[in-house]
CSV table of C-alpha atoms in Angstrom, one decimal:
chain,number,residue,atom,x,y,z
A,1,MET,CA,30.4,53.4,2.9
A,2,PRO,CA,34.2,53.5,2.5
A,3,LYS,CA,35.7,53.8,-1.0
A,4,PRO,CA,37.5,50.6,-1.7
A,5,ALA,CA,41.0,51.1,-2.2
A,6,THR,CA,42.7,50.7,-5.5
A,7,ALA,CA,46.0,50.4,-7.1
A,8,GLU,CA,45.9,54.0,-8.4
A,9,THR,CA,44.9,55.4,-5.0
A,10,ASP,CA,47.2,53.4,-2.9
A,11,ALA,CA,50.4,53.8,-5.3
A,12,PRO,CA,52.8,56.6,-3.8
A,13,GLU,CA,52.9,59.9,-5.5
A,14,ARG,CA,54.8,59.4,-8.8
A,15,LEU,CA,58.2,60.9,-9.1
A,16,ALA,CA,59.4,62.7,-12.1
A,17,PRO,CA,62.2,60.6,-14.1
A,18,SER,CA,64.8,63.6,-13.6
A,19,LEU,CA,65.3,67.1,-12.5
A,20,ASP,CA,65.3,68.5,-15.9
A,21,GLU,CA,62.2,66.9,-16.7
A,22,ALA,CA,60.2,67.7,-13.1
A,23,PRO,CA,56.9,69.8,-13.6
A,24,LEU,CA,57.0,72.9,-12.0
A,25,ARG,CA,56.4,72.5,-8.2
A,26,PRO,CA,55.6,74.9,-5.2
A,27,PHE,CA,59.4,74.8,-4.2
A,28,HIS,CA,60.6,75.9,-7.6
A,29,LEU,CA,58.2,79.0,-7.0
A,30,ARG,CA,59.8,79.6,-3.8
A,31,VAL,CA,63.4,79.6,-4.7
A,32,THR,CA,62.2,82.0,-7.9
A,33,ALA,CA,60.5,84.1,-5.4
A,34,THR,CA,63.3,84.5,-3.0
A,35,THR,CA,65.8,85.2,-5.9
A,36,PHE,CA,63.4,87.5,-7.4
A,37,GLY,CA,63.4,89.5,-4.2
A,38,ALA,CA,67.3,89.5,-4.2
A,39,ASN,CA,67.1,91.1,-7.4
A,40,PHE,CA,64.5,93.6,-6.6
A,41,SER,CA,66.5,94.6,-3.4
A,42,ASP,CA,69.6,94.9,-5.8
A,43,GLY,CA,67.6,97.0,-8.4
A,44,TYR,CA,66.1,99.3,-5.4
A,45,ALA,CA,69.7,99.9,-3.7
A,46,LEU,CA,71.2,100.8,-7.2
A,47,GLY,CA,68.4,102.8,-8.2
A,48,MET,CA,68.0,104.8,-5.2
A,49,ILE,CA,71.4,106.1,-5.0
A,50,GLY,CA,71.2,107.6,-8.5
A,51,ALA,CA,67.6,109.2,-7.5
A,52,VAL,CA,68.8,110.9,-4.4
A,53,LEU,CA,72.4,111.7,-5.2
A,54,ALA,CA,71.5,115.2,-6.6
A,55,THR,CA,69.7,116.0,-3.0
A,56,LEU,CA,72.8,114.7,-1.1
A,57,THR,CA,75.1,116.7,-3.6
A,58,ASP,CA,73.3,119.7,-2.7
A,59,ALA,CA,73.0,119.3,1.1
A,60,ARG,CA,76.5,117.9,1.8
A,61,HIS,CA,78.2,120.0,-1.0
A,62,LEU,CA,79.5,116.9,-2.6
A,63,SER,CA,82.4,117.0,-5.1
A,64,GLY,CA,82.4,115.8,-8.4
A,65,VAL,CA,84.8,112.9,-7.1
A,66,TRP,CA,82.2,111.9,-4.3
A,67,GLN,CA,79.5,112.1,-6.7
A,68,GLY,CA,81.1,109.5,-8.8
A,69,LEU,CA,82.4,107.4,-5.9
A,70,LEU,CA,79.2,107.3,-4.0
A,71,GLY,CA,77.3,106.5,-7.6
A,72,ALA,CA,80.1,103.6,-8.2
A,73,SER,CA,80.3,102.3,-4.4
A,74,ALA,CA,77.8,99.4,-4.7
A,75,LEU,CA,79.0,98.5,-7.7
A,76,ILE,CA,82.7,98.1,-6.7
A,77,GLY,CA,81.3,96.1,-3.8
A,78,LEU,CA,79.5,94.0,-6.0
A,79,PHE,CA,82.8,93.4,-8.2
A,80,PHE,CA,84.7,92.0,-4.9
A,81,GLY,CA,81.7,90.4,-3.6
A,82,SER,CA,81.0,88.4,-7.0
A,83,ILE,CA,84.7,87.5,-7.4
A,84,VAL,CA,85.4,86.4,-3.9
A,85,LEU,CA,82.2,84.6,-3.0
A,86,GLY,CA,81.3,83.1,-6.1
A,87,ARG,CA,84.3,80.9,-5.7
A,88,VAL,CA,83.3,80.2,-2.0
A,89,GLY,CA,80.1,79.0,-3.2
A,90,ASP,CA,81.8,76.4,-5.4
A,91,ILE,CA,83.6,75.3,-2.5
A,92,ILE,CA,81.1,75.4,0.5
A,93,GLY,CA,78.1,74.8,-1.4
A,94,ARG,CA,75.4,77.6,-2.6
A,95,GLN,CA,72.9,77.5,0.6
A,96,LYS,CA,74.9,79.1,3.3
A,97,LEU,CA,76.0,82.0,1.1
A,98,TYR,CA,72.2,82.0,-0.2
A,99,ILE,CA,71.0,82.9,3.4
A,100,TYR,CA,73.9,84.9,5.2
A,101,ASN,CA,74.6,87.4,2.8
A,102,PHE,CA,71.2,89.1,3.3
A,103,VAL,CA,72.1,89.6,7.0
A,104,LEU,CA,75.0,91.7,5.9
A,105,ILE,CA,73.0,93.5,3.3
A,106,THR,CA,70.1,94.1,5.8
A,107,ILE,CA,72.3,95.5,8.4
A,108,ALA,CA,74.3,97.9,6.2
A,109,SER,CA,71.0,99.1,4.6
A,110,VAL,CA,69.7,100.1,8.0
A,111,LEU,CA,72.9,102.0,9.0
A,112,GLN,CA,72.6,104.4,6.0
A,113,LEU,CA,69.8,106.1,7.9
A,114,TRP,CA,72.8,107.8,10.1
A,115,ALA,CA,75.7,107.9,7.4
A,116,ARG,CA,75.8,111.9,6.9
A,117,ASP,CA,79.6,111.5,6.2
A,118,PRO,CA,80.2,110.5,2.6
A,119,ALA,CA,83.0,108.4,3.6
A,120,LEU,CA,80.7,106.2,6.0
A,121,LEU,CA,78.1,106.1,3.3
A,122,PHE,CA,80.6,105.1,0.7
A,123,THR,CA,81.7,102.0,3.0
A,124,LEU,CA,78.2,101.0,3.8
A,125,ARG,CA,77.2,100.9,0.3
A,126,LEU,CA,80.5,98.8,-0.4
A,127,LEU,CA,79.3,96.4,2.0
A,128,ILE,CA,75.8,96.2,0.7
A,129,GLY,CA,77.2,95.7,-2.9
A,130,PHE,CA,79.7,93.1,-1.4
A,131,GLY,CA,76.6,91.3,-0.1
A,132,LEU,CA,74.7,91.5,-3.4
A,133,GLY,CA,77.8,90.3,-5.4
A,134,ALA,CA,77.5,86.9,-3.5
A,135,ASP,CA,74.1,86.8,-4.5
A,136,TYR,CA,74.7,87.4,-8.0
A,137,ALA,CA,76.8,84.5,-8.0
A,138,VAL,CA,74.9,82.0,-6.1
A,139,GLY,CA,71.2,83.2,-6.8
A,140,PRO,CA,70.9,82.5,-10.6
A,141,THR,CA,73.3,79.5,-9.9
A,142,MET,CA,70.8,78.1,-7.2
A,143,LEU,CA,67.9,78.7,-9.6
A,144,SER,CA,69.4,77.2,-12.6
A,145,GLU,CA,70.3,74.0,-10.9
A,146,PHE,CA,66.6,73.5,-9.5
A,147,ALA,CA,64.6,75.0,-12.3
A,148,PRO,CA,63.4,72.5,-15.2
A,149,ARG,CA,65.1,73.0,-18.5
A,150,ARG,CA,62.1,74.0,-20.4
A,151,LEU,CA,61.5,76.9,-17.8
A,152,ARG,CA,64.9,77.9,-17.0
A,153,GLY,CA,65.2,80.7,-19.4
A,154,VAL,CA,62.0,82.5,-18.6
A,155,LEU,CA,62.7,82.0,-14.9
A,156,LEU,CA,66.1,83.3,-14.7
A,157,GLY,CA,65.4,86.2,-17.4
A,158,SER,CA,62.4,87.0,-14.9
A,159,LEU,CA,65.2,88.0,-12.2
A,160,THR,CA,66.3,91.2,-14.6
A,161,VAL,CA,62.5,91.9,-14.7
A,162,MET,CA,62.6,92.1,-10.9
A,163,TRP,CA,65.6,94.0,-10.9
A,164,THR,CA,64.1,96.4,-13.1
A,165,VAL,CA,60.8,96.9,-10.9
A,166,GLY,CA,63.3,97.3,-7.8
A,167,TYR,CA,65.3,100.0,-9.9
A,168,VAL,CA,62.1,102.1,-11.3
A,169,ILE,CA,60.4,102.0,-7.8
A,170,ALA,CA,63.5,103.3,-6.4
A,171,GLY,CA,63.8,105.8,-8.9
A,172,VAL,CA,60.0,107.0,-8.6
A,173,LEU,CA,60.4,107.4,-4.9
A,174,GLY,CA,63.6,109.0,-5.1
A,175,THR,CA,62.3,111.4,-7.5
A,176,TYR,CA,59.1,112.6,-5.9
A,177,LEU,CA,59.8,111.9,-2.1
A,178,GLY,CA,63.8,112.5,-1.8
A,179,LYS,CA,63.8,116.1,-2.1
A,180,SER,CA,65.2,116.9,1.4
A,181,GLU,CA,68.4,115.4,2.9
A,182,GLY,CA,66.3,113.4,5.8
A,183,ALA,CA,64.2,112.1,3.3
A,184,ALA,CA,67.0,110.7,1.3
A,185,TYR,CA,68.6,109.0,3.8
A,186,LEU,CA,65.5,107.6,4.6
A,187,LEU,CA,65.0,106.2,1.4
A,188,LEU,CA,68.4,104.7,1.2
A,189,ALA,CA,67.8,102.9,4.7
A,190,SER,CA,64.5,101.8,3.4
A,191,GLY,CA,66.3,99.0,1.2
A,192,ALA,CA,66.6,97.1,4.5
A,193,VAL,CA,63.0,96.1,4.2
A,194,PRO,CA,62.9,94.1,1.0
A,195,ALA,CA,66.3,92.6,2.3
A,196,LEU,CA,64.8,91.6,5.6
A,197,LEU,CA,61.7,89.9,3.8
A,198,VAL,CA,64.4,87.9,1.7
A,199,LEU,CA,66.3,86.7,4.5
A,200,LEU,CA,63.2,85.6,6.3
A,201,LEU,CA,62.0,83.6,3.0
A,202,ARG,CA,65.2,82.0,2.3
A,203,ILE,CA,65.7,80.2,6.0
A,204,GLY,CA,65.4,76.6,5.4
A,205,THR,CA,66.2,76.5,1.6
A,206,PRO,CA,68.2,73.1,1.1
A,207,GLU,CA,71.7,72.8,-1.0
A,208,SER,CA,71.5,72.6,-4.9
A,209,PRO,CA,71.5,69.0,-5.6
A,210,SER,CA,73.7,69.5,-8.5
A,211,TRP,CA,76.6,70.8,-6.0
A,212,LEU,CA,76.2,67.8,-3.9
A,213,ILE,CA,76.5,65.4,-6.6
A,214,SER,CA,79.7,67.1,-7.7
A,215,GLN,CA,81.0,66.6,-4.5
A,216,GLY,CA,80.1,62.7,-4.6
A,217,ARG,CA,77.2,63.1,-2.1
A,218,ILE,CA,74.7,61.3,-4.3
A,219,GLU,CA,72.2,60.0,-1.5
A,220,GLU,CA,71.6,63.6,0.1
A,221,ALA,CA,70.9,65.0,-3.5
A,222,ARG,CA,68.5,62.3,-4.0
A,223,ALA,CA,66.7,63.1,-0.8
A,224,ILE,CA,66.4,66.7,-1.4
A,225,ALA,CA,65.4,65.9,-5.2
A,226,ARG,CA,62.5,63.6,-3.7
A,227,ARG,CA,61.5,65.7,-1.0
A,228,TYR,CA,61.5,69.3,-2.7
A,229,LEU,CA,60.9,68.5,-6.1
A,230,LYS,CA,59.0,65.1,-6.1
A,231,SER,CA,61.8,64.0,-8.5
A,232,GLU,CA,64.3,61.2,-9.1
A,233,LEU,CA,68.0,61.9,-10.4
A,234,GLY,CA,68.2,61.2,-14.0
A,235,PRO,CA,71.2,58.6,-15.1
A,236,ALA,CA,73.3,61.5,-16.2
A,237,GLU,CA,72.6,63.5,-13.2
A,238,ALA,CA,73.1,61.0,-10.5
A,239,ALA,CA,76.4,59.6,-12.2
A,240,PRO,CA,79.5,59.8,-10.1
A,241,ALA,CA,81.1,63.1,-10.7
A,242,GLN,CA,84.7,63.9,-10.9
A,243,GLN,CA,85.7,65.5,-7.7
A,244,HIS,CA,86.9,69.1,-8.0
A,245,HIS,CA,88.8,70.7,-5.1
A,246,ALA,CA,91.0,73.1,-6.8
A,247,GLY,CA,92.0,76.2,-5.1
A,248,ALA,CA,90.7,79.6,-6.0
A,249,THR,CA,93.9,80.3,-8.2
A,250,ALA,CA,93.4,77.1,-10.2
A,251,ALA,CA,89.7,77.6,-10.4
A,252,TYR,CA,90.0,80.9,-12.1
A,253,ARG,CA,92.6,79.4,-14.2
A,254,GLU,CA,90.3,76.8,-15.2
A,255,LEU,CA,87.9,79.5,-16.4
A,256,PHE,CA,90.4,80.3,-19.2
A,257,SER,CA,91.6,76.7,-20.0
A,258,PRO,CA,91.0,75.1,-23.4
A,259,GLY,CA,87.3,74.7,-23.7
A,260,GLN,CA,86.3,77.4,-21.3
A,261,ALA,CA,88.3,80.3,-22.3
A,262,ARG,CA,86.4,81.3,-25.2
A,263,ARG,CA,83.1,81.5,-23.2
A,264,THR,CA,84.6,83.1,-20.5
A,265,TRP,CA,85.8,85.9,-22.8
A,266,PHE,CA,82.5,86.0,-24.8
A,267,GLY,CA,80.6,86.1,-21.1
A,268,THR,CA,82.9,89.1,-20.0
A,269,VAL,CA,82.7,91.2,-23.0
A,270,PHE,CA,78.7,90.4,-23.5
A,271,TYR,CA,77.9,91.4,-19.9
A,272,SER,CA,80.1,94.2,-19.5
A,273,ALA,CA,79.0,95.7,-22.8
A,274,GLN,CA,75.4,95.3,-21.8
A,275,VAL,CA,75.7,97.0,-18.3
A,276,LEU,CA,78.1,99.8,-19.0
A,277,PRO,CA,76.1,102.0,-20.8
A,278,TYR,CA,72.7,101.1,-18.6
A,279,PHE,CA,74.2,102.0,-15.2
A,280,ALA,CA,76.2,105.2,-16.6
A,281,ILE,CA,73.1,106.6,-18.4
A,282,TYR,CA,70.5,105.5,-15.4
A,283,THR,CA,72.7,106.7,-12.5
A,284,PHE,CA,73.0,110.4,-14.2
A,285,MET,CA,69.6,110.2,-15.7
A,286,PRO,CA,68.8,113.9,-14.0
A,287,THR,CA,72.0,115.1,-15.9
A,288,ILE,CA,71.2,113.8,-19.4
A,289,LEU,CA,67.6,115.2,-19.3
A,290,ALA,CA,69.2,118.6,-18.4
A,291,ALA,CA,71.7,118.0,-21.3
A,292,LEU,CA,68.6,117.2,-23.6
A,293,ASP,CA,66.9,120.2,-22.3
A,294,VAL,CA,63.5,118.5,-21.9
A,295,PRO,CA,60.4,120.1,-20.5
A,296,ASP,CA,59.2,118.6,-17.4
A,297,PRO,CA,62.1,116.2,-16.9
A,298,ASP,CA,60.2,114.3,-13.9
A,299,LEU,CA,57.6,113.3,-16.4
A,300,GLN,CA,60.2,112.3,-19.0
A,301,ASN,CA,61.8,110.2,-16.4
A,302,LEU,CA,58.5,108.2,-15.4
A,303,LEU,CA,58.1,107.5,-19.2
A,304,LEU,CA,61.6,106.2,-19.6
A,305,ASN,CA,60.8,104.1,-16.5
A,306,ILE,CA,57.7,102.8,-18.0
A,307,PHE,CA,59.6,101.7,-21.3
A,308,LEU,CA,62.0,100.1,-19.0
A,309,LEU,CA,59.5,97.9,-17.2
A,310,ALA,CA,57.6,97.1,-20.5
A,311,GLY,CA,60.9,96.2,-22.2
A,312,GLY,CA,62.0,93.8,-19.5
A,313,VAL,CA,58.4,92.1,-19.4
A,314,ILE,CA,57.9,91.9,-23.3
A,315,GLY,CA,61.7,90.6,-23.5
A,316,LEU,CA,60.8,87.4,-21.6
A,317,TRP,CA,58.5,86.3,-24.6
A,318,PHE,CA,61.6,86.5,-27.2
A,319,LEU,CA,63.8,84.9,-24.6
A,320,GLN,CA,61.5,81.9,-24.4
A,321,LYS,CA,60.8,81.8,-28.1
A,322,THR,CA,64.5,82.5,-29.6
A,323,GLY,CA,67.8,81.4,-29.0
A,324,ARG,CA,70.2,83.0,-26.8
A,325,ARG,CA,72.6,83.8,-29.7
A,326,PRO,CA,70.3,85.4,-32.2
A,327,LEU,CA,68.5,87.7,-29.4
A,328,THR,CA,71.9,88.8,-28.0
A,329,ILE,CA,73.2,89.9,-31.4
A,330,ALA,CA,70.1,91.6,-32.5
A,331,THR,CA,69.5,93.6,-29.2
A,332,PHE,CA,73.2,94.8,-29.3
A,333,GLY,CA,72.7,96.1,-33.0
A,334,ILE,CA,69.3,97.9,-32.2
A,335,MET,CA,70.8,99.4,-29.1
A,336,THR,CA,74.2,100.6,-30.9
A,337,ALA,CA,72.0,102.3,-33.6
A,338,ALA,CA,69.8,104.2,-30.9
A,339,LEU,CA,72.7,105.6,-29.0
A,340,ALA,CA,74.6,106.7,-32.4
A,341,LEU,CA,71.0,108.2,-33.3
A,342,MET,CA,71.3,110.2,-29.9
A,343,GLY,CA,74.6,111.3,-30.7
A,344,ALA,CA,73.7,112.6,-34.1
A,345,PHE,CA,70.7,114.2,-33.1
A,346,ALA,CA,72.1,115.7,-30.0
A,347,HIS,CA,71.2,119.5,-31.3
A,348,ALA,CA,68.0,118.3,-32.8
A,349,SER,CA,64.4,118.9,-31.3
A,350,THR,CA,63.5,117.0,-28.0
A,351,ILE,CA,61.4,114.5,-29.6
A,352,ALA,CA,63.9,113.6,-32.1
A,353,LEU,CA,66.0,112.8,-29.2
A,354,MET,CA,63.5,110.9,-27.2
A,355,ILE,CA,62.6,108.6,-29.7
A,356,PRO,CA,65.9,106.7,-30.1
A,357,PHE,CA,66.2,107.3,-26.1
A,358,LEU,CA,63.0,105.4,-25.7
A,359,ILE,CA,63.9,102.7,-28.0
A,360,TYR,CA,67.3,102.1,-26.5
A,361,THR,CA,65.5,101.7,-23.0
A,362,PHE,CA,62.9,99.3,-24.2
A,363,VAL,CA,65.3,97.1,-26.1
A,364,MET,CA,68.2,97.3,-23.2
A,365,ALA,CA,65.4,96.3,-20.7
A,366,GLY,CA,64.6,93.3,-22.7
A,367,ALA,CA,68.2,92.1,-23.6
A,368,SER,CA,69.2,92.8,-19.8
A,369,ASN,CA,67.0,89.5,-19.2
A,370,LEU,CA,70.0,87.6,-20.9
A,371,THR,CA,72.5,88.7,-18.4
A,372,GLN,CA,70.8,86.6,-15.8
A,373,VAL,CA,70.5,83.5,-18.2
A,374,TYR,CA,73.6,83.4,-20.3
A,375,PRO,CA,76.4,83.3,-17.3
A,376,ALA,CA,74.6,80.3,-15.6
A,377,GLU,CA,74.6,78.5,-18.9
A,378,LEU,CA,78.2,78.7,-20.0
A,379,TYR,CA,79.8,76.6,-17.0
A,380,PRO,CA,79.7,73.2,-15.7
A,381,THR,CA,78.4,72.7,-12.0
A,382,HIS,CA,81.8,72.6,-10.2
A,383,LEU,CA,82.7,76.2,-11.8
A,384,ARG,CA,79.2,77.6,-12.1
A,385,ALA,CA,79.3,79.8,-9.1
A,386,THR,CA,82.9,80.7,-9.7
A,387,GLY,CA,82.1,81.7,-13.5
A,388,VAL,CA,79.0,83.4,-12.8
A,389,GLY,CA,80.6,85.5,-10.0
A,390,PHE,CA,83.4,86.2,-12.3
A,391,LEU,CA,81.4,87.6,-15.0
A,392,ASN,CA,79.4,89.6,-12.6
A,393,GLY,CA,82.5,91.1,-11.1
A,394,THR,CA,84.0,92.3,-14.2
A,395,SER,CA,80.9,93.6,-15.3
A,396,ARG,CA,80.7,95.7,-12.3
A,397,ILE,CA,84.1,96.9,-12.8
A,398,ALA,CA,82.8,98.2,-16.5
A,399,SER,CA,79.5,99.7,-14.6
A,400,ALA,CA,81.6,101.3,-12.1
A,401,VAL,CA,84.0,102.7,-14.8
A,402,GLY,CA,81.3,104.1,-17.0
A,403,THR,CA,79.3,105.6,-13.9
A,404,PHE,CA,82.5,107.5,-12.9
A,405,ILE,CA,83.5,108.5,-16.3
A,406,LEU,CA,80.0,109.9,-17.8
A,407,PRO,CA,79.8,113.0,-15.9
A,408,VAL,CA,83.4,114.2,-16.9
A,409,SER,CA,82.4,112.8,-20.5
A,410,LEU,CA,79.3,114.9,-20.5
A,411,GLU,CA,81.2,117.8,-19.4
A,412,HIS,CA,84.2,117.7,-21.7
A,413,LEU,CA,82.6,116.1,-24.8
A,414,GLY,CA,78.7,116.8,-24.4
A,415,LEU,CA,75.8,114.6,-24.9
A,416,SER,CA,76.8,113.9,-28.7
A,417,GLY,CA,80.5,112.8,-27.9
A,418,SER,CA,79.2,110.7,-24.7
A,419,MET,CA,76.5,108.8,-26.6
A,420,TYR,CA,79.2,108.0,-29.5
A,421,TRP,CA,81.7,106.4,-27.2
A,422,LEU,CA,78.7,104.3,-25.2
A,423,ALA,CA,77.5,103.3,-28.6
A,424,ALA,CA,81.0,102.0,-29.7
A,425,VAL,CA,81.0,99.7,-26.3
A,426,LEU,CA,77.5,98.2,-27.7
A,427,LEU,CA,79.1,97.7,-31.2
A,428,ALA,CA,82.1,96.2,-29.5
A,429,GLY,CA,79.6,93.6,-27.7
A,430,MET,CA,77.8,92.8,-31.0
A,431,LEU,CA,81.0,92.0,-32.7
A,432,VAL,CA,82.2,89.8,-29.9
A,433,SER,CA,78.7,88.1,-29.8
A,434,LEU,CA,78.9,87.5,-33.7
A,435,ALA,CA,82.4,85.7,-33.3
A,436,TRP,CA,81.8,83.9,-30.3
A,437,ALA,CA,78.3,83.6,-28.9
A,438,PRO,CA,77.3,80.0,-28.3
A,439,GLU,CA,73.8,78.6,-28.1
A,440,THR,CA,73.0,77.5,-24.7
A,441,ARG,CA,69.3,77.3,-24.9
A,442,GLU,CA,69.3,73.4,-24.7
A,443,SER,CA,72.1,73.1,-22.1
A,444,VAL,CA,71.9,71.0,-19.1
A,445,THR,CA,72.6,72.8,-15.7
A,446,THR,CA,71.5,70.0,-13.4
A,447,SER,CA,74.3,67.6,-13.9
A,448,GLY,CA,76.9,67.0,-11.3
A,449,GLY,CA,79.9,67.6,-13.7
């Protein structure tokens, strides 16, 4: 006998009252997964060049300048991609860049297989970095604008964990499989595999409702919210937004306007101070381990990578439980002390040196989760992709500078002097954070303003 209809069974599915209050939906997981994949691809691409650079140097007789250029190539591309395409994402929307940048990354990654000329390899890696730079701007932006507020921190922070997974896998594969020239180029080209998967999964992703609202396209935003997120737009989210059609120059000026300048300066120093020592140290890890004179450097490198992964995962718990400001200040302080101790113990035993190195690695991995969370929370919708792209771009200048300078520093200043100046960079980050870091944990990123 058929079950009689009731008001409960006949009622349409209940919609959440706003995007910020929506429960976790399958679509949230889809956007998170494809953004995870992008960060995995980035970590894999950047980690692999460091892992196979020694092999390429021996096979191609690369000069110190070419080593530095190849090590920094993708970072240079990231700078231009973040700066240029971040603003484009605020003008034309997030969705197009979110898909088409991975077409470029996939093709350029495959072509590395035949890039025996260092100039060609440098060019291809610039293009890979350019495409990834677009994703640094629009990936976290898209995720922050779709994610419910209570889960935004852990979802955005998880992006860095996936970056670390890609970086660690690349390091392990390069260390153990990249001993010949042919294998090194094959491993570089293998970055096309995760890039292609990301591209295929992103097809069909809708535009960000927040961006649509910022353009006055309220009904389109409402339709996407209902279809994909089973949510209404809250009163603040659906309020008519002030139209913003400023050109690129005006938009970048607005980043430094009253009310935004302090946040932009903080974000620039915070992000740059986080990543400069990270990329410099881990790109030239074999050189540093040789300077430490450690037994079985491959095993020690594996141990550091395990601490890198563990720190990233455990750091998510702290990110979810604590505010952005205290976590930033505390981690800067611990990392500064760890590298300063490495400088002080430069001539001590291997164990005495490895302990602060492991502490730095563990804390740095957890602190890096903040680099995906803070930038997206510092800006209103109409400036978000521009601001996130700007902070990513400037941080990549710092990364490229550190990566280029560290080999020269190790040669002329030794391990001790190199660790001291890297510790000074982290100390500057801590002091700026003490003065300027805002607390953004409860900020709203889904409004149209």
